[in-house]
PDB file of C-alpha atoms in Angstrom:
ATOM      1  CA  UNK A   1       5.427  16.879  13.060  1.00  0.00           C
ATOM      2  CA  UNK A   2       4.297  13.393  13.999  1.00  0.00           C
ATOM      3  CA  UNK A   3       3.506  10.484  11.704  1.00  0.00           C
ATOM      4  CA  UNK A   4      -0.210  10.098  11.002  1.00  0.00           C
ATOM      5  CA  UNK A   5      -1.859   6.964  12.407  1.00  0.00           C
ATOM      6  CA  UNK A   6       1.355   6.055  14.267  1.00  0.00           C
ATOM      7  CA  UNK A   7      -0.481   4.488  17.205  1.00  0.00           C
ATOM      8  CA  UNK A   8      -2.709   2.418  14.929  1.00  0.00           C
ATOM      9  CA  UNK A   9       0.283   0.872  13.112  1.00  0.00           C
ATOM     10  CA  UNK A  10       2.783   0.697  15.983  1.00  0.00           C
ATOM     11  CA  UNK A  11       3.431  -3.064  15.681  1.00  0.00           C
ATOM     12  CA  UNK A  12       3.730  -2.914  11.886  1.00  0.00           C
ATOM     13  CA  UNK A  13       6.119   0.042  12.067  1.00  0.00           C
ATOM     14  CA  UNK A  14       8.273  -1.852  14.573  1.00  0.00           C
ATOM     15  CA  UNK A  15       8.310  -4.935  12.303  1.00  0.00           C
ATOM     16  CA  UNK A  16       9.449  -2.833   9.328  1.00  0.00           C
ATOM     17  CA  UNK A  17      12.087  -1.120  11.465  1.00  0.00           C
ATOM     18  CA  UNK A  18      13.453  -4.535  12.543  1.00  0.00           C
ATOM     19  CA  UNK A  19      13.822  -5.581   8.903  1.00  0.00           C
ATOM     20  CA  UNK A  20      15.477  -2.286   7.932  1.00  0.00           C
ATOM     21  CA  UNK A  21      17.887  -2.386  10.896  1.00  0.00           C
ATOM     22  CA  UNK A  22      19.778  -5.216   9.141  1.00  0.00           C
ATOM     23  CA  UNK A  23      20.896  -2.811   6.402  1.00  0.00           C
ATOM     24  CA  UNK A  24      23.655  -0.205   6.441  1.00  0.00           C
ATOM     25  CA  UNK A  25      21.194   2.636   6.222  1.00  0.00           C
ATOM     26  CA  UNK A  26      21.121   5.795   8.316  1.00  0.00           C
ATOM     27  CA  UNK A  27      17.794   6.439   9.960  1.00  0.00           C
ATOM     28  CA  UNK A  28      16.554   9.997  10.411  1.00  0.00           C
ATOM     29  CA  UNK A  29      13.214  11.585  11.134  1.00  0.00           C
ATOM     30  CA  UNK A  30      11.994  13.423   8.057  1.00  0.00           C
ATOM     31  CA  UNK A  31       8.478  14.770   7.665  1.00  0.00           C
ATOM     32  CA  UNK A  32       7.792  13.205  11.076  1.00  0.00           C
ATOM     33  CA  UNK A  33       8.485   9.694   9.772  1.00  0.00           C
ATOM     34  CA  UNK A  34      11.431   7.281   9.998  1.00  0.00           C
ATOM     35  CA  UNK A  35      13.387   7.824   6.785  1.00  0.00           C
ATOM     36  CA  UNK A  36      16.305   5.597   5.789  1.00  0.00           C
ATOM     37  CA  UNK A  37      19.152   7.105   3.787  1.00  0.00           C
ATOM     38  CA  UNK A  38      22.346   5.931   2.118  1.00  0.00           C
ATOM     39  CA  UNK A  39      25.148   8.476   1.655  1.00  0.00           C
ATOM     40  CA  UNK A  40      22.649  11.296   2.067  1.00  0.00           C
ATOM     41  CA  UNK A  41      20.164   9.880  -0.466  1.00  0.00           C
ATOM     42  CA  UNK A  42      16.654   8.990   0.680  1.00  0.00           C
ATOM     43  CA  UNK A  43      16.022   5.287   0.054  1.00  0.00           C
ATOM     44  CA  UNK A  44      12.907   4.242   2.021  1.00  0.00           C
ATOM     45  CA  UNK A  45      10.442   5.761   4.471  1.00  0.00           C
ATOM     46  CA  UNK A  46       7.847   4.223   6.772  1.00  0.00           C
ATOM     47  CA  UNK A  47       4.443   5.898   6.619  1.00  0.00           C
ATOM     48  CA  UNK A  48       1.133   5.427   8.376  1.00  0.00           C
ATOM     49  CA  UNK A  49      -2.146   5.836   6.526  1.00  0.00           C
ATOM     50  CA  UNK A  50      -5.743   5.345   7.609  1.00  0.00           C
ATOM     51  CA  UNK A  51      -6.173   1.992   5.851  1.00  0.00           C
ATOM     52  CA  UNK A  52      -2.599   0.656   5.867  1.00  0.00           C
ATOM     53  CA  UNK A  53       1.006   1.102   6.892  1.00  0.00           C
ATOM     54  CA  UNK A  54       3.435   1.620   4.011  1.00  0.00           C
ATOM     55  CA  UNK A  55       7.088   1.231   3.192  1.00  0.00           C
ATOM     56  CA  UNK A  56       7.805   3.917   0.631  1.00  0.00           C
ATOM     57  CA  UNK A  57      10.634   3.684  -1.898  1.00  0.00           C
ATOM     58  CA  UNK A  58      11.734   7.120  -3.083  1.00  0.00           C
ATOM     59  CA  UNK A  59      12.949   5.773  -6.453  1.00  0.00           C
ATOM     60  CA  UNK A  60      10.556   2.813  -6.500  1.00  0.00           C
ATOM     61  CA  UNK A  61       9.785   3.170 -10.209  1.00  0.00           C
ATOM     62  CA  UNK A  62      13.325   1.885 -10.854  1.00  0.00           C
ATOM     63  CA  UNK A  63      12.679  -1.402  -9.036  1.00  0.00           C
ATOM     64  CA  UNK A  64      11.869  -4.558 -10.991  1.00  0.00           C
ATOM     65  CA  UNK A  65       8.883  -5.471  -8.723  1.00  0.00           C
ATOM     66  CA  UNK A  66       8.477  -9.123  -9.805  1.00  0.00           C
ATOM     67  CA  UNK A  67       5.905  -9.743  -7.029  1.00  0.00           C
ATOM     68  CA  UNK A  68       3.816  -6.704  -8.053  1.00  0.00           C
ATOM     69  CA  UNK A  69       3.830  -5.339  -4.502  1.00  0.00           C
ATOM     70  CA  UNK A  70       4.619  -1.719  -5.312  1.00  0.00           C
ATOM     71  CA  UNK A  71       1.822   0.793  -5.756  1.00  0.00           C
ATOM     72  CA  UNK A  72       1.915   4.316  -7.141  1.00  0.00           C
ATOM     73  CA  UNK A  73       0.135   6.875  -4.985  1.00  0.00           C
ATOM     74  CA  UNK A  74      -1.366   9.826  -6.794  1.00  0.00           C
ATOM     75  CA  UNK A  75       0.516  11.677  -9.500  1.00  0.00           C
ATOM     76  CA  UNK A  76       4.052  10.859  -8.317  1.00  0.00           C
ATOM     77  CA  UNK A  77       6.510   9.659 -10.931  1.00  0.00           C
ATOM     78  CA  UNK A  78       9.343   8.082  -8.921  1.00  0.00           C
ATOM     79  CA  UNK A  79       8.007   6.930  -5.553  1.00  0.00           C
ATOM     80  CA  UNK A  80       6.267   3.607  -4.955  1.00  0.00           C
ATOM     81  CA  UNK A  81       4.936   2.025  -1.753  1.00  0.00           C
ATOM     82  CA  UNK A  82       4.361  -1.430  -0.342  1.00  0.00           C
ATOM     83  CA  UNK A  83       1.129  -1.508   1.656  1.00  0.00           C
ATOM     84  CA  UNK A  84       0.684  -3.646   4.778  1.00  0.00           C
ATOM     85  CA  UNK A  85      -2.222  -4.173   7.141  1.00  0.00           C
ATOM     86  CA  UNK A  86      -0.689  -6.634   9.630  1.00  0.00           C
ATOM     87  CA  UNK A  87       2.566  -7.802  11.181  1.00  0.00           C
ATOM     88  CA  UNK A  88       1.877 -11.245   9.726  1.00  0.00           C
ATOM     89  CA  UNK A  89       1.742  -9.802   6.220  1.00  0.00           C
ATOM     90  CA  UNK A  90       5.081  -8.072   6.801  1.00  0.00           C
ATOM     91  CA  UNK A  91       6.628 -11.280   8.151  1.00  0.00           C
ATOM     92  CA  UNK A  92       5.351 -13.265   5.165  1.00  0.00           C
ATOM     93  CA  UNK A  93       6.953 -10.750   2.786  1.00  0.00           C
ATOM     94  CA  UNK A  94      10.176 -10.155   4.761  1.00  0.00           C
ATOM     95  CA  UNK A  95      12.453 -11.774   2.157  1.00  0.00           C
ATOM     96  CA  UNK A  96      10.818  -9.778  -0.640  1.00  0.00           C
ATOM     97  CA  UNK A  97      11.078  -6.541   1.356  1.00  0.00           C
ATOM     98  CA  UNK A  98      14.788  -7.225   1.916  1.00  0.00           C
ATOM     99  CA  UNK A  99      15.338  -7.897  -1.793  1.00  0.00           C
ATOM    100  CA  UNK A 100      13.542  -4.682  -2.775  1.00  0.00           C
ATOM    101  CA  UNK A 101      15.550  -2.665  -0.227  1.00  0.00           C
ATOM    102  CA  UNK A 102      18.815  -4.160  -1.550  1.00  0.00           C
ATOM    103  CA  UNK A 103      17.785  -3.201  -5.092  1.00  0.00           C
ATOM    104  CA  UNK A 104      16.842   0.328  -3.951  1.00  0.00           C
ATOM    105  CA  UNK A 105      20.207   0.663  -2.179  1.00  0.00           C
ATOM    106  CA  UNK A 106      22.039  -0.457  -5.327  1.00  0.00           C
ATOM    107  CA  UNK A 107      20.158   2.164  -7.337  1.00  0.00           C
ATOM    108  CA  UNK A 108      21.066   4.835  -4.751  1.00  0.00           C
ATOM    109  CA  UNK A 109      24.752   3.802  -4.795  1.00  0.00           C
ATOM    110  CA  UNK A 110      24.755   4.001  -8.594  1.00  0.00           C
ATOM    111  CA  UNK A 111      23.115   7.438  -8.425  1.00  0.00           C
ATOM    112  CA  UNK A 112      20.181   6.268 -10.533  1.00  0.00           C
ATOM    113  CA  UNK A 113      17.080   8.453 -10.551  1.00  0.00           C
ATOM    114  CA  UNK A 114      13.772   8.273 -12.337  1.00  0.00           C
ATOM    115  CA  UNK A 115      13.781  10.615 -15.282  1.00  0.00           C
ATOM    116  CA  UNK A 116      10.976  12.996 -14.508  1.00  0.00           C
ATOM    117  CA  UNK A 117       8.644  14.058 -17.260  1.00  0.00           C
ATOM    118  CA  UNK A 118       6.851  17.348 -16.895  1.00  0.00           C
ATOM    119  CA  UNK A 119       3.200  16.533 -17.455  1.00  0.00           C
ATOM    120  CA  UNK A 120       1.573  18.545 -20.185  1.00  0.00           C
ATOM    121  CA  UNK A 121      -1.553  19.995 -18.668  1.00  0.00           C
ATOM    122  CA  UNK A 122      -4.149  21.378 -20.994  1.00  0.00           C
ATOM    123  CA  UNK A 123      -5.602  24.717 -20.024  1.00  0.00           C
ATOM    124  CA  UNK A 124      -9.364  24.287 -19.647  1.00  0.00           C
ATOM    125  CA  UNK A 125     -11.488  26.318 -22.075  1.00  0.00           C
ATOM    126  CA  UNK A 126     -13.204  28.021 -19.135  1.00  0.00           C
ATOM    127  CA  UNK A 127      -9.837  29.334 -17.913  1.00  0.00           C
ATOM    128  CA  UNK A 128      -8.914  30.532 -21.423  1.00  0.00           C
ATOM    129  CA  UNK A 129     -12.247  32.364 -21.589  1.00  0.00           C
ATOM    130  CA  UNK A 130     -11.583  33.975 -18.196  1.00  0.00           C
ATOM    131  CA  UNK A 131      -8.130  35.075 -19.409  1.00  0.00           C
ATOM    132  CA  UNK A 132      -9.709  36.687 -22.492  1.00  0.00           C
ATOM    133  CA  UNK A 133     -12.270  38.561 -20.407  1.00  0.00           C
ATOM    134  CA  UNK A 134      -9.844  39.547 -17.617  1.00  0.00           C
ATOM    135  CA  UNK A 135      -6.240  40.194 -18.780  1.00  0.00           C
ATOM    136  CA  UNK A 136      -5.250  41.263 -15.263  1.00  0.00           C
ATOM    137  CA  UNK A 137      -6.253  37.803 -13.994  1.00  0.00           C
ATOM    138  CA  UNK A 138      -4.173  36.170 -16.748  1.00  0.00           C
ATOM    139  CA  UNK A 139      -1.132  38.238 -15.706  1.00  0.00           C
ATOM    140  CA  UNK A 140      -1.653  37.225 -12.058  1.00  0.00           C
ATOM    141  CA  UNK A 141      -1.901  33.552 -13.057  1.00  0.00           C
ATOM    142  CA  UNK A 142       1.221  33.759 -15.250  1.00  0.00           C
ATOM    143  CA  UNK A 143       3.095  35.407 -12.346  1.00  0.00           C
ATOM    144  CA  UNK A 144       2.573  32.276 -10.230  1.00  0.00           C
ATOM    145  CA  UNK A 145       5.395  29.748 -10.016  1.00  0.00           C
ATOM    146  CA  UNK A 146       5.093  26.789 -12.420  1.00  0.00           C
ATOM    147  CA  UNK A 147       4.217  24.490  -9.503  1.00  0.00           C
ATOM    148  CA  UNK A 148       1.419  26.757  -8.340  1.00  0.00           C
ATOM    149  CA  UNK A 149       0.072  27.015 -11.888  1.00  0.00           C
ATOM    150  CA  UNK A 150       0.129  23.211 -12.173  1.00  0.00           C
ATOM    151  CA  UNK A 151      -1.744  22.862  -8.883  1.00  0.00           C
ATOM    152  CA  UNK A 152      -4.528  25.113 -10.115  1.00  0.00           C
ATOM    153  CA  UNK A 153      -4.648  23.434 -13.529  1.00  0.00           C
ATOM    154  CA  UNK A 154      -5.021  20.003 -11.864  1.00  0.00           C
ATOM    155  CA  UNK A 155      -7.796  21.393  -9.681  1.00  0.00           C
ATOM    156  CA  UNK A 156      -9.653  23.145 -12.497  1.00  0.00           C
ATOM    157  CA  UNK A 157      -9.325  20.278 -14.992  1.00  0.00           C
ATOM    158  CA  UNK A 158     -10.408  17.740 -12.372  1.00  0.00           C
ATOM    159  CA  UNK A 159     -13.999  18.922 -12.609  1.00  0.00           C
ATOM    160  CA  UNK A 160     -16.156  16.993 -15.069  1.00  0.00           C
ATOM    161  CA  UNK A 161     -18.701  19.706 -15.748  1.00  0.00           C
ATOM    162  CA  UNK A 162     -18.020  23.096 -17.280  1.00  0.00           C
ATOM    163  CA  UNK A 163     -20.080  24.845 -14.608  1.00  0.00           C
ATOM    164  CA  UNK A 164     -17.939  23.285 -11.880  1.00  0.00           C
ATOM    165  CA  UNK A 165     -14.722  24.302 -13.645  1.00  0.00           C
ATOM    166  CA  UNK A 166     -16.020  27.869 -13.925  1.00  0.00           C
ATOM    167  CA  UNK A 167     -17.024  27.904 -10.246  1.00  0.00           C
ATOM    168  CA  UNK A 168     -13.580  26.618  -9.221  1.00  0.00           C
ATOM    169  CA  UNK A 169     -11.863  29.313 -11.270  1.00  0.00           C
ATOM    170  CA  UNK A 170     -14.057  32.054  -9.746  1.00  0.00           C
ATOM    171  CA  UNK A 171     -13.417  30.768  -6.231  1.00  0.00           C
ATOM    172  CA  UNK A 172      -9.627  30.599  -6.789  1.00  0.00           C
ATOM    173  CA  UNK A 173      -9.296  34.091  -8.224  1.00  0.00           C
ATOM    174  CA  UNK A 174      -8.631  35.951  -4.920  1.00  0.00           C
ATOM    175  CA  UNK A 175      -5.833  33.527  -3.986  1.00  0.00           C
ATOM    176  CA  UNK A 176      -4.307  33.762  -7.467  1.00  0.00           C
ATOM    177  CA  UNK A 177      -4.329  37.575  -7.276  1.00  0.00           C
ATOM    178  CA  UNK A 178      -2.520  37.258  -3.911  1.00  0.00           C
ATOM    179  CA  UNK A 179       0.078  34.928  -5.475  1.00  0.00           C
ATOM    180  CA  UNK A 180      -0.892  31.934  -3.358  1.00  0.00           C
ATOM    181  CA  UNK A 181      -0.961  28.341  -4.540  1.00  0.00           C
ATOM    182  CA  UNK A 182      -4.051  26.135  -4.519  1.00  0.00           C
ATOM    183  CA  UNK A 183      -3.288  24.499  -1.154  1.00  0.00           C
ATOM    184  CA  UNK A 184      -1.667  27.517   0.526  1.00  0.00           C
ATOM    185  CA  UNK A 185      -3.384  29.162   3.454  1.00  0.00           C
ATOM    186  CA  UNK A 186      -3.221  32.847   4.357  1.00  0.00           C
TER     187      UNK A 186
END
């Protein structure tokens, strides 16, 4: 697996790698990206995105972030990223990046982790109605792993209109009967 948009952000990736080389971190390739670890714990990772290059902190929610440079991507609880669009921007923030990495390393040494909260996802009324009309479907849904159930609940509840929620449920039924998650392919 190769990092997405690697060619586009080659200079920025190299600049981040130069900064990180000053630390006593072990670099490994994980998920196709340079990942920096300390005593086996993931600390930071360099990622390429379409609009920016990012330095991701696995336990970034623990960092103080006085400069407000860390962003939360999606529904993650612990990870935070610093976004960069140029080598100049990285150079201008080099001291801050180093301070954040030192803080992340201290958290890793101390074994600190973000306390994860299981999000309470409401079951949409359309899904409850489908369960009432089709008990076999409800059994198939309940047989899914909790993560797969959550994936479907996010997908179903993400629709604003009832008709769209119903259509999403109907479309997902064959995969649910097969025991597959929302993003799983055959």
